[in-house]
Every structure is written in structure tokens, then in C-alpha cells.
One Martini backbone bead per residue (centre of mass of N, CA, C, O) as a GRO file, in nm:
protein
  455
    1MET     BB    1  14.049   8.166   6.296
    2SER     BB    2  13.866   8.412   6.388
    3LYS     BB    3  13.813   8.731   6.375
    4THR     BB    4  13.803   9.012   6.552
    5LYS     BB    5  13.562   9.260   6.618
    6THR     BB    6  13.406   9.593   6.584
    7VAL     BB    7  13.085   9.632   6.741
    8TYR     BB    8  12.734   9.778   6.746
    9PHE     BB    9  12.506   9.797   6.975
   10CYS     BB   10  12.160   9.821   7.036
   11ARG     BB   11  11.987   9.867   7.363
   12GLU     BB   12  11.684   9.880   7.222
   13CYS     BB   13  11.685   9.637   6.969
   14GLY     BB   14  11.994   9.502   6.883
   15ALA     BB   15  12.152   9.667   6.665
   16GLN     BB   16  12.400   9.637   6.413
   17HIS     BB   17  12.712   9.797   6.361
   18PRO     BB   18  13.008   9.890   6.219
   19LYS     BB   19  12.948  10.211   6.364
   20TRP     BB   20  12.933  10.515   6.506
   21SER     BB   21  12.645  10.665   6.639
   22GLY     BB   22  12.366  10.878   6.762
   23GLN     BB   23  12.203  10.684   6.605
   24CYS     BB   24  11.956  10.450   6.525
   25SER     BB   25  11.838  10.331   6.222
   26GLU     BB   26  11.619  10.118   6.344
   27CYS     BB   27  11.469  10.300   6.606
   28GLY     BB   28  11.588  10.608   6.663
   29ASN     BB   29  11.755  10.626   6.893
   30TRP     BB   30  11.969  10.775   7.116
   31ASN     BB   31  12.232  10.675   7.263
   32THR     BB   32  12.282  10.349   7.248
   33LEU     BB   33  12.550  10.260   7.140
   34GLN     BB   34  12.769   9.990   7.175
   35GLU     BB   35  13.090   9.838   7.238
   36GLU     BB   36  13.209   9.548   7.073
   37LEU     BB   37  13.321   9.225   7.070
   38TYR     BB   38  13.356   9.010   6.759
   39ALA     BB   39  13.317   8.663   6.710
   40PRO     BB   40  13.266   8.516   6.416
   41PRO     BB   41  13.122   8.206   6.335
   42ALA     BB   42  13.143   7.929   6.207
   43ALA     BB   43  12.870   7.822   6.028
   44GLU     BB   44  12.931   7.481   6.040
   45LYS     BB   45  12.911   7.555   6.394
   46SER     BB   46  12.666   7.763   6.385
   47PRO     BB   47  12.322   7.709   6.521
   48ARG     BB   48  12.171   7.973   6.634
   49HIS     BB   49  11.967   8.046   6.379
   50LYS     BB   50  11.815   7.794   6.461
   51GLY     BB   51  11.541   7.703   6.588
   52TYR     BB   52  11.373   7.939   6.731
   53ALA     BB   53  11.066   7.811   6.721
   54GLY     BB   54  11.193   7.532   6.675
   55THR     BB   55  11.114   7.256   6.487
   56ALA     BB   56  11.181   7.270   6.126
   57ASP     BB   57  11.109   7.139   5.765
   58ASN     BB   58  11.083   7.373   5.555
   59LYS     BB   59  10.747   7.399   5.521
   60ILE     BB   60  10.472   7.446   5.415
   61LYS     BB   61  10.158   7.540   5.546
   62LEU     BB   62   9.822   7.501   5.681
   63ILE     BB   63   9.633   7.626   5.899
   64SER     BB   64   9.487   7.334   5.882
   65GLU     BB   65   9.753   7.128   5.917
   66VAL     BB   66   9.788   7.213   6.190
   67SER     BB   67   9.850   7.103   6.477
   68LEU     BB   68   9.641   7.070   6.775
   69THR     BB   69   9.730   7.134   7.137
   70ALA     BB   70   9.696   7.106   7.466
   71GLU     BB   71   9.802   7.261   7.671
   72GLN     BB   72  10.089   7.205   7.917
   73ARG     BB   73  10.066   7.253   8.267
   74LEU     BB   74  10.199   7.370   8.529
   75SER     BB   75  10.211   7.397   8.884
   76THR     BB   76  10.359   7.609   9.115
   77GLY     BB   77  10.164   7.648   9.394
   78ILE     BB   78  10.085   7.958   9.321
   79GLU     BB   79   9.822   8.109   9.227
   80GLU     BB   80   9.928   8.413   9.175
   81LEU     BB   81  10.122   8.313   8.951
   82ASN     BB   82   9.934   8.142   8.776
   83ARG     BB   83   9.759   8.376   8.697
   84VAL     BB   84   9.968   8.538   8.525
   85LEU     BB   85  10.042   8.270   8.332
   86GLY     BB   86   9.747   8.161   8.273
   87GLY     BB   87   9.728   7.875   8.490
   88GLY     BB   88  10.021   7.809   8.407
   89LEU     BB   89  10.313   7.631   8.306
   90VAL     BB   90  10.438   7.605   8.000
   91ALA     BB   91  10.560   7.389   7.770
   92GLY     BB   92  10.828   7.577   7.642
   93SER     BB   93  10.834   7.822   7.799
   94VAL     BB   94  10.924   8.180   7.853
   95VAL     BB   95  11.024   8.359   8.147
   96LEU     BB   96  11.033   8.712   8.248
   97LEU     BB   97  11.178   8.827   8.557
   98GLY     BB   98  11.133   9.172   8.718
   99GLY     BB   99  11.322   9.380   8.925
  100ASP     BB  100  11.403   9.498   9.211
  101PRO     BB  101  11.625   9.493   9.461
  102GLY     BB  102  11.489   9.269   9.705
  103ILE     BB  103  11.190   9.218   9.640
  104GLY     BB  104  11.181   8.839   9.528
  105LYS     BB  105  11.255   8.679   9.296
  106SER     BB  106  11.409   8.437   9.420
  107THR     BB  107  11.196   8.368   9.660
  108LEU     BB  108  10.972   8.288   9.452
  109ILE     BB  109  11.128   8.067   9.260
  110LEU     BB  110  11.196   7.885   9.487
  111GLN     BB  111  10.923   7.807   9.597
  112ALA     BB  112  10.830   7.698   9.330
  113MET     BB  113  11.041   7.482   9.276
  114CYS     BB  114  10.973   7.333   9.542
  115TYR     BB  115  10.724   7.212   9.407
  116LEU     BB  116  10.797   7.091   9.131
  117GLN     BB  117  11.026   6.886   9.252
  118GLN     BB  118  10.817   6.661   9.334
  119ASP     BB  119  10.717   6.595   8.981
  120ASN     BB  120  10.992   6.728   8.884
  121PRO     BB  121  11.239   6.813   8.711
  122VAL     BB  122  11.507   7.027   8.802
  123LEU     BB  123  11.692   7.355   8.760
  124TYR     BB  124  11.939   7.590   8.920
  125ILE     BB  125  12.062   7.857   8.808
  126SER     BB  126  12.362   8.025   8.931
  127GLY     BB  127  12.521   8.382   8.879
  128GLU     BB  128  12.541   8.506   9.169
  129GLU     BB  129  12.504   8.312   9.361
  130SER     BB  130  12.555   8.084   9.581
  131LEU     BB  131  12.485   7.783   9.711
  132GLN     BB  132  12.476   7.860  10.013
  133GLN     BB  133  12.271   8.109   9.975
  134ILE     BB  134  12.037   7.895   9.876
  135ALA     BB  135  12.010   7.719  10.118
  136ALA     BB  136  11.986   7.942  10.330
  137ARG     BB  137  11.708   8.036  10.213
  138ALA     BB  138  11.560   7.759  10.246
  139GLN     BB  139  11.609   7.727  10.557
  140ARG     BB  140  11.480   7.998  10.640
  141LEU     BB  141  11.178   7.895  10.461
  142GLU     BB  142  11.101   7.617  10.513
  143LEU     BB  143  11.215   7.424  10.252
  144LEU     BB  144  11.144   7.171  10.039
  145ALA     BB  145  11.521   7.151   9.908
  146HIS     BB  146  11.700   6.876   9.902
  147ASP     BB  147  11.668   6.750   9.572
  148MET     BB  148  11.782   7.007   9.465
  149PRO     BB  149  11.915   7.100   9.173
  150LEU     BB  150  12.236   7.261   9.146
  151LEU     BB  151  12.424   7.546   8.957
  152ALA     BB  152  12.736   7.749   8.921
  153GLU     BB  153  12.670   7.912   8.588
  154THR     BB  154  12.763   8.143   8.306
  155GLN     BB  155  12.771   7.934   8.044
  156VAL     BB  156  12.560   7.854   7.796
  157GLU     BB  157  12.686   7.588   7.712
  158LEU     BB  158  12.704   7.439   7.979
  159ILE     BB  159  12.427   7.486   8.073
  160LEU     BB  160  12.312   7.311   7.826
  161GLN     BB  161  12.461   7.052   7.875
  162GLN     BB  162  12.325   6.978   8.151
  163ALA     BB  163  12.058   6.985   8.063
  164GLN     BB  164  12.055   6.742   7.840
  165ARG     BB  165  12.151   6.545   8.079
  166GLN     BB  166  11.880   6.614   8.307
  167LYS     BB  167  11.603   6.681   8.184
  168PRO     BB  168  11.430   6.912   8.248
  169LYS     BB  169  11.111   7.076   8.310
  170VAL     BB  170  11.273   7.316   8.483
  171LEU     BB  171  11.445   7.610   8.440
  172VAL     BB  172  11.676   7.839   8.586
  173ILE     BB  173  11.787   8.187   8.560
  174ASP     BB  174  12.025   8.330   8.737
  175SER     BB  175  12.086   8.573   8.564
  176ILE     BB  176  12.080   8.694   8.255
  177GLN     BB  177  12.327   8.896   8.306
  178THR     BB  178  12.527   8.663   8.400
  179VAL     BB  179  12.529   8.553   8.117
  180PHE     BB  180  12.738   8.372   7.858
  181THR     BB  181  12.896   8.363   7.518
  182GLU     BB  182  13.173   8.252   7.354
  183LEU     BB  183  13.122   8.409   7.090
  184LEU     BB  184  13.197   8.630   7.262
  185GLN     BB  185  13.400   8.951   7.414
  186SER     BB  186  13.197   9.031   7.600
  187ALA     BB  187  13.045   9.142   7.876
  188PRO     BB  188  12.839   9.055   8.081
  189GLY     BB  189  12.530   9.248   8.020
  190SER     BB  190  12.549   9.297   7.740
  191VAL     BB  191  12.356   9.330   7.472
  192GLY     BB  192  12.512   9.070   7.323
  193GLN     BB  193  12.470   8.897   7.526
  194VAL     BB  194  12.193   8.876   7.631
  195ARG     BB  195  12.071   8.805   7.307
  196GLU     BB  196  12.227   8.527   7.273
  197SER     BB  197  12.168   8.363   7.537
  198ALA     BB  198  11.862   8.404   7.514
  199ALA     BB  199  11.824   8.242   7.223
  200GLN     BB  200  11.956   7.965   7.314
  201LEU     BB  201  11.720   7.913   7.540
  202VAL     BB  202  11.470   7.960   7.341
  203ARG     BB  203  11.566   7.702   7.181
  204TYR     BB  204  11.594   7.487   7.401
  205ALA     BB  205  11.283   7.527   7.470
  206LYS     BB  206  11.125   7.450   7.201
  207GLN     BB  207  11.276   7.160   7.146
  208SER     BB  208  11.272   7.051   7.469
  209GLY     BB  209  11.003   7.139   7.638
  210THR     BB  210  11.150   7.358   7.837
  211SER     BB  211  11.073   7.557   8.137
  212ILE     BB  212  11.190   7.904   8.144
  213PHE     BB  213  11.365   8.120   8.403
  214LEU     BB  214  11.401   8.463   8.382
  215ILE     BB  215  11.613   8.660   8.551
  216GLY     BB  216  11.584   9.038   8.593
  217HIS     BB  217  11.699   9.321   8.562
  218VAL     BB  218  11.687   9.691   8.643
  219THR     BB  219  11.661   9.985   8.589
  220LYS     BB  220  11.599  10.317   8.725
  221GLU     BB  221  11.340  10.325   8.529
  222GLY     BB  222  11.274   9.978   8.546
  223ALA     BB  223  11.371   9.884   8.279
  224LEU     BB  224  11.496   9.616   8.138
  225ALA     BB  225  11.830   9.503   8.133
  226GLY     BB  226  11.905   9.573   7.788
  227PRO     BB  227  11.749   9.444   7.516
  228ARG     BB  228  11.447   9.511   7.374
  229VAL     BB  229  11.418   9.224   7.247
  230LEU     BB  230  11.389   9.026   7.495
  231GLU     BB  231  11.096   9.054   7.525
  232HIS     BB  232  11.030   8.940   7.227
  233MET     BB  233  11.163   8.633   7.276
  234VAL     BB  234  10.967   8.601   7.472
  235ASP     BB  235  10.642   8.498   7.631
  236THR     BB  236  10.691   8.619   7.930
  237VAL     BB  237  10.619   8.908   8.128
  238LEU     BB  238  10.746   9.023   8.447
  239TYR     BB  239  10.666   9.229   8.714
  240PHE     BB  240  10.783   9.376   8.983
  241GLU     BB  241  10.616   9.539   9.242
  242GLY     BB  242  10.719   9.762   9.458
  243ASP     BB  243  10.835   9.825   9.774
  244SER     BB  244  11.095   9.693   9.971
  245SER     BB  245  10.975   9.804  10.243
  246SER     BB  246  10.738   9.682  10.190
  247ARG     BB  247  10.507   9.401  10.242
  248PHE     BB  248  10.431   9.442   9.967
  249ARG     BB  249  10.327   9.291   9.643
  250CYS     BB  250  10.364   9.269   9.251
  251ILE     BB  251  10.254   9.095   8.959
  252ARG     BB  252  10.281   9.201   8.617
  253ALA     BB  253  10.158   9.136   8.308
  254VAL     BB  254  10.284   9.253   7.989
  255LYS     BB  255  10.334   8.978   7.858
  256ASN     BB  256  10.133   8.702   7.687
  257ARG     BB  257  10.070   8.416   7.515
  258PHE     BB  258   9.909   8.241   7.774
  259GLY     BB  259   9.739   8.518   7.837
  260ALA     BB  260   9.695   8.764   7.997
  261VAL     BB  261   9.713   9.098   8.033
  262ASN     BB  262   9.747   9.272   8.319
  263GLU     BB  263   9.789   9.079   8.530
  264LEU     BB  264   9.746   9.024   8.873
  265GLY     BB  265   9.967   8.978   9.183
  266ILE     BB  266   9.934   8.915   9.530
  267PHE     BB  267  10.194   8.994   9.792
  268ALA     BB  268  10.345   8.877  10.113
  269MET     BB  269  10.599   8.960  10.305
  270THR     BB  270  10.781   8.713  10.503
  271GLU     BB  271  10.965   8.507  10.684
  272LYS     BB  272  10.846   8.265  10.469
  273GLY     BB  273  10.800   8.463  10.254
  274LEU     BB  274  10.559   8.442   9.991
  275LYS     BB  275  10.227   8.539  10.032
  276GLU     BB  276   9.934   8.498   9.938
  277VAL     BB  277   9.619   8.706   9.844
  278SER     BB  278   9.280   8.639   9.828
  279ASN     BB  279   9.207   8.939   9.942
  280PRO     BB  280   9.261   9.245   9.800
  281SER     BB  281   9.009   9.423   9.859
  282ALA     BB  282   9.036   9.423  10.159
  283LEU     BB  283   9.357   9.502  10.190
  284PHE     BB  284   9.338   9.795  10.058
  285LEU     BB  285   9.059   9.889  10.265
  286ALA     BB  286   9.229   9.897  10.533
  287ARG     BB  287   9.107  10.133  10.767
  288ASP     BB  288   9.014  10.376  10.942
  289ASP     BB  289   8.724  10.437  11.080
  290LYS     BB  290   8.768  10.775  11.008
  291ALA     BB  291   8.681  10.981  10.835
  292THR     BB  292   8.798  11.142  10.543
  293ALA     BB  293   8.898  11.403  10.305
  294GLY     BB  294   8.979  11.259  10.003
  295THR     BB  295   8.829  11.009   9.964
  296MET     BB  296   8.798  10.704   9.731
  297ILE     BB  297   8.647  10.459   9.592
  298MET     BB  298   8.774  10.182   9.342
  299ALA     BB  299   8.694  10.025   9.068
  300THR     BB  300   8.909   9.782   8.906
  301TRP     BB  301   9.098   9.627   8.621
  302GLU     BB  302   9.294   9.328   8.661
  303GLY     BB  303   9.253   9.126   8.378
  304THR     BB  304   9.016   8.911   8.560
  305ARG     BB  305   8.978   9.120   8.805
  306PRO     BB  306   8.849   9.279   9.055
  307LEU     BB  307   8.971   9.617   9.202
  308LEU     BB  308   8.983   9.749   9.534
  309VAL     BB  309   9.038  10.111   9.594
  310GLU     BB  310   9.222  10.385   9.715
  311VAL     BB  311   9.165  10.737   9.658
  312GLN     BB  312   9.397  10.984   9.742
  313ALA     BB  313   9.366  11.350   9.846
  314LEU     BB  314   9.520  11.680   9.803
  315VAL     BB  315   9.448  12.032   9.884
  316ASP     BB  316   9.627  12.318   9.830
  317GLY     BB  317   9.792  12.605   9.894
  318SER     BB  318   9.966  12.800   9.662
  319HIS     BB  319  10.307  12.989   9.611
  320LEU     BB  320  10.327  12.924   9.337
  321ALA     BB  321  10.319  12.961   8.989
  322ASN     BB  322  10.343  12.644   8.987
  323PRO     BB  323  10.152  12.429   9.069
  324ARG     BB  324  10.162  12.109   9.211
  325ARG     BB  325  10.174  11.755   9.053
  326VAL     BB  326  10.073  11.478   9.216
  327THR     BB  327  10.157  11.102   9.134
  328VAL     BB  328  10.063  10.813   9.275
  329GLY     BB  329   9.945  10.535   9.047
  330LEU     BB  330   9.921  10.751   8.840
  331ASP     BB  331   9.855  10.988   8.580
  332HIS     BB  332   9.999  11.308   8.548
  333ASN     BB  333   9.817  11.379   8.286
  334ARG     BB  334   9.532  11.305   8.378
  335LEU     BB  335   9.525  11.499   8.591
  336ALA     BB  336   9.557  11.778   8.424
  337MET     BB  337   9.321  11.726   8.253
  338LEU     BB  338   9.079  11.657   8.523
  339LEU     BB  339   9.116  11.998   8.606
  340ALA     BB  340   9.022  12.113   8.338
  341VAL     BB  341   8.727  11.991   8.334
  342LEU     BB  342   8.632  12.071   8.623
  343HIS     BB  343   8.660  12.368   8.534
  344ARG     BB  344   8.462  12.397   8.274
  345HIS     BB  345   8.202  12.164   8.378
  346ALA     BB  346   8.201  12.295   8.735
  347GLY     BB  347   8.332  12.525   8.840
  348ILE     BB  348   8.625  12.430   8.936
  349ALA     BB  349   8.914  12.545   9.076
  350THR     BB  350   9.288  12.445   9.054
  351TYR     BB  351   9.526  12.701   9.013
  352ASP     BB  352   9.588  12.774   9.324
  353GLN     BB  353   9.675  12.430   9.363
  354ASP     BB  354   9.775  12.175   9.523
  355VAL     BB  355   9.793  11.828   9.376
  356PHE     BB  356   9.744  11.521   9.549
  357VAL     BB  357   9.799  11.162   9.449
  358ASN     BB  358   9.698  10.832   9.599
  359VAL     BB  359   9.743  10.486   9.577
  360VAL     BB  360   9.673  10.275   9.817
  361GLY     BB  361   9.937  10.006   9.833
  362GLY     BB  362  10.118  10.045   9.539
  363ILE     BB  363   9.919  10.055   9.315
  364ARG     BB  364   9.851  10.065   8.965
  365VAL     BB  365   9.648  10.286   8.749
  366THR     BB  366   9.586  10.276   8.388
  367GLU     BB  367   9.316  10.324   8.377
  368THR     BB  368   9.008  10.523   8.314
  369ALA     BB  369   8.817  10.429   8.547
  370ALA     BB  370   8.963  10.681   8.764
  371ASP     BB  371   8.855  10.939   8.679
  372LEU     BB  372   8.591  10.970   8.899
  373ALA     BB  373   8.745  10.939   9.170
  374LEU     BB  374   8.958  11.144   9.126
  375VAL     BB  375   8.771  11.384   9.137
  376LEU     BB  376   8.602  11.340   9.398
  377ALA     BB  377   8.888  11.350   9.569
  378VAL     BB  378   8.939  11.652   9.508
  379VAL     BB  379   8.693  11.788   9.590
  380SER     BB  380   8.681  11.659   9.899
  381SER     BB  381   8.943  11.822   9.959
  382LEU     BB  382   8.854  12.117   9.884
  383LYS     BB  383   8.581  12.116  10.051
  384ASP     BB  384   8.563  11.958  10.307
  385LYS     BB  385   8.449  11.640  10.236
  386ILE     BB  386   8.294  11.362  10.351
  387LEU     BB  387   8.246  11.068  10.216
  388PRO     BB  388   8.097  10.799  10.171
  389SER     BB  389   8.200  10.471  10.290
  390ASP     BB  390   7.980  10.313  10.118
  391CYS     BB  391   8.115  10.416   9.844
  392ALA     BB  392   8.145  10.363   9.491
  393VAL     BB  393   8.364  10.389   9.196
  394PHE     BB  394   8.332  10.434   8.800
  395GLY     BB  395   8.481  10.612   8.557
  396GLU     BB  396   8.471  10.788   8.229
  397ILE     BB  397   8.644  11.118   8.154
  398GLY     BB  398   8.563  11.349   7.930
  399LEU     BB  399   8.628  11.646   7.753
  400GLY     BB  400   8.302  11.744   7.811
  401GLY     BB  401   8.188  11.590   8.101
  402GLU     BB  402   8.146  11.296   8.054
  403ILE     BB  403   8.035  10.949   8.108
  404ARG     BB  404   8.188  10.681   8.051
  405PRO     BB  405   8.208  10.363   7.975
  406VAL     BB  406   8.315  10.057   8.118
  407GLN     BB  407   8.442   9.757   8.164
  408SER     BB  408   8.301   9.520   8.356
  409GLY     BB  409   8.079   9.632   8.532
  410GLN     BB  410   7.937   9.390   8.685
  411GLU     BB  411   8.181   9.283   8.837
  412ARG     BB  412   8.250   9.530   9.020
  413LEU     BB  413   7.948   9.531   9.138
  414LYS     BB  414   7.981   9.288   9.293
  415GLU     BB  415   8.219   9.359   9.466
  416MET     BB  416   8.092   9.565   9.596
  417ALA     BB  417   7.861   9.404   9.727
  418LYS     BB  418   8.063   9.171   9.873
  419LEU     BB  419   8.172   9.430  10.046
  420GLY     BB  420   7.941   9.600  10.174
  421PHE     BB  421   7.832   9.820   9.976
  422LYS     BB  422   7.553  10.056   9.901
  423MET     BB  423   7.699  10.289   9.687
  424ALA     BB  424   7.700  10.330   9.315
  425ILE     BB  425   7.906  10.541   9.097
  426VAL     BB  426   7.802  10.528   8.758
  427PRO     BB  427   7.754  10.484   8.456
  428LYS     BB  428   7.484  10.457   8.295
  429ALA     BB  429   7.568  10.210   8.083
  430ASN     BB  430   7.610  10.029   8.379
  431VAL     BB  431   7.360   9.965   8.437
  432PRO     BB  432   7.173   9.741   8.560
  433LYS     BB  433   6.891   9.581   8.509
  434LYS     BB  434   6.940   9.394   8.782
  435SER     BB  435   6.949   9.425   9.100
  436LEU     BB  436   7.155   9.460   9.382
  437GLU     BB  437   7.179   9.343   9.664
  438GLY     BB  438   7.246   9.634   9.873
  439LEU     BB  439   7.266   9.798   9.605
  440ASN     BB  440   7.296  10.167   9.511
  441VAL     BB  441   7.258  10.268   9.160
  442ILE     BB  442   7.423  10.519   9.024
  443GLY     BB  443   7.364  10.695   8.720
  444VAL     BB  444   7.574  10.861   8.508
  445LYS     BB  445   7.645  11.116   8.229
  446SER     BB  446   7.818  11.358   8.412
  447LEU     BB  447   7.976  11.553   8.622
  448ARG     BB  448   7.751  11.706   8.768
  449GLU     BB  449   7.593  11.440   8.856
  450ALA     BB  450   7.800  11.331   9.047
  451LEU     BB  451   7.829  11.570   9.238
  452ASP     BB  452   7.526  11.558   9.322
  453ALA     BB  453   7.526  11.269   9.431
  454ILE     BB  454   7.728  11.372   9.694
  455ARG     BB  455   7.560  11.622   9.853
   0.00000   0.00000   0.00000
């Protein structure tokens, strides 16, 4: 019988250390080592480190000798979820879905499983909720889930035994933080338990071709709970975004081996569950007819499609020594940089003003194409000047005050024209060779030209 020993695991990278130290020697992070009891299994009885990437024959092959087969994808019945997955669920893939409590992770997966079980064997493993709670949710949402097999279990070895008997095509683990393996004596949710349990599930998925959904918790900082290595193990990482008190939800793909990264799926929470939003641009642009200063429409690019959102800015006199700079949905440091560019190259100072910027609808915009819309909204609020409601913009602003081109400019302009916008202010390099019907495209090279175009 193997002896139990105390080891220390890093919750960021999962590295194992024989003794505690303030800094992890592998990843360099501070105060990330956690003490756990570890019982090393006998080597002849533990195949847990074998076949992690599927069945291997231990032979070196040339890349030309590797047989390529088309990816078999299963439709989840939810088009927005299929979009962020890259077109559907790939056989043998492992998808990690994380989000705040109560945001709708279990609801969405239950809806997808009800559709998948019509033509495919599925298995739903619950480690948090009782089977009665799952059945009550399905009844409340009026889902056709009468024949869906459920199992309340948290030990990964027993879960895999049931999966080998049932042979499901799709397996759900809700949640990965509640699952534990008997190989370790630490509590479920610890760094070692999450890593080892996920490793066994990933190995089973690759060897059997079963697609697995792992539902994960997030920390108060918004990161997935558990070791960072968990995100490296799986094929796809999805984050649920949005406020649980709001009606709208977003799913963003931050990692996808079978599709585009940063793809975005838009949902609306209703009494019957999550409903996909087919035209998100029209949804985020819904506003009162009365125009106000400090608003600007921008075309952002999310994954494989353009999205029009409204950027709001409020500039007000500050009585503080250091005026406030607050952003919601945009990068805080980017705002500070753009305000400095606005002062240096356009002569508009905000050093004695509080600046608040918000992206309407809870969307988080990370690309630099939002620079021009942000600056124009700030100037509009500062000057109390209402900008044309039928104008939309995009463009990156450099430190020299120049307007730089962005990717997929043609698709953004087509989305503007489709939604009825009459004027677009874009970088000079993004101006199309052929004019779009009903859309006046103004190309600018500098920040001053952009400000002149709206006067």
C-alpha cells in the first residue's frame, strides 16, 4: 500500500513541489502553492499518464503519413452555441464552459443536451444539483428531456465506468470543481483534484471519441477556478459574460482548436431558457429617438462577424487632484492614452475633467478599432455637441494622431449599410473602391480630419 505524503501544487500552472515556498519556480507566480495530501499510485496499476492525446502506437510518423479525416460535428440545436464552437461539437473534443453563478451555464447545456439526445446517446453527470432539481428545471423550461439519462456522482473513476457502459456521444460534467479522483486524498476543487480529474476525462474523450462538456466555476476576479493548466488540457474554453441581473448574455470563445478565437454568441434570458439573438447589432442599437451628446456608434469585429454597438461617454468637471477615468467594456489604459493623444494632436484637454465611458449592452470590446468611436464620444460630451444619429465609425488611433486601418473593413461597412446608416467615418485605407448604396464613406488619415468631418 502506498504511503501518503504532503506535496504542494501551484494553482496557476499545476506544478508539484516537495515543500512550500513563496514563489513557484515553474511559472514565477507568488503565493500560489497549496498544500495537499498525495498518495502516489502503483505504476503498474495507473495508466493515467498514458494516451493523453488519444491512442498512441509509440511510432514516429512523417506528417505526410498522418491520415486526415473530416471533423465530425454534432449540431447542438442552438446556432449561437454552434457559432462559438466553430460550427458544432467535434467528436472527441473537450469543451470547458465557465461563468458567474446563476448566469445560465447549466440551463444552456441542458437545452443543448435535450436536442442532442434526440439522435445521439448522451449522459448528464451532476455533482452539484440533485436529479430532482435538474428534472424540475427541464419541466420549467418545457424541454423534451423525458429520456435523458442522469447520474449524480462525483468520483471520476465511477463516472468513467458508467460512461464505458452507456457509451454516450456527449457527456456533461457539472461541474469539474466537484469531481474528485481516489488517487488523491485532497478535497474536491483543489488544484491537484481538478487537474487529475480533468486529465482522466480528457484521456477518455480522446480514446473513445466522446465529446465532453465541462462546466467550471470562476473566481471573484473572473478567471476559471482551479489550475491554469486546466485551460491548456481542453480543446475549447468558453466564457459566459454579462450581468446575471441583465436579460442579455454573451458567450465568448477564448480558446478553440476547431474554430475561431474570440467568437461571440448572443443570448437573451427568458422564462423558457436562453434564446439566441439572430440580429445582435439591431438589439444593441435599440435606443430612444431623442439623440443626446456623448454617443457614437462603432462597428466592432467579433470572431467571424461584424457587430454594431453604441459607445457612450460622459465628461464632467472634476474637483479632484486626479480626475477619474472609468471604463465599462473598454480598456482603462487605452482611454488614458487616447486622452493624451487628443490633447497633444487636437488641442482638446481633459486633465481637469472626469471621463466615464460605457459600451451599451454589456459587450466587452477589446480591439483597437474602437479608438475613433471612443474619442468622438468624449469630444461630443465635452463640447455638448450631438453627433449625427445615422453615422457610424471605426478606426485605430496611433500615438502620432494618425488613423490606422483595421481588419475586415468591407464587412463592417456592409453591416452599417444593412442597418440603414447614411454616413461612415473610417480610415482612409479602409475606404472601398466601389461605393455602397446609401452609405457615404468618409476616409480620414488623422484625428483632426475625423473631428472636422463631424463638425
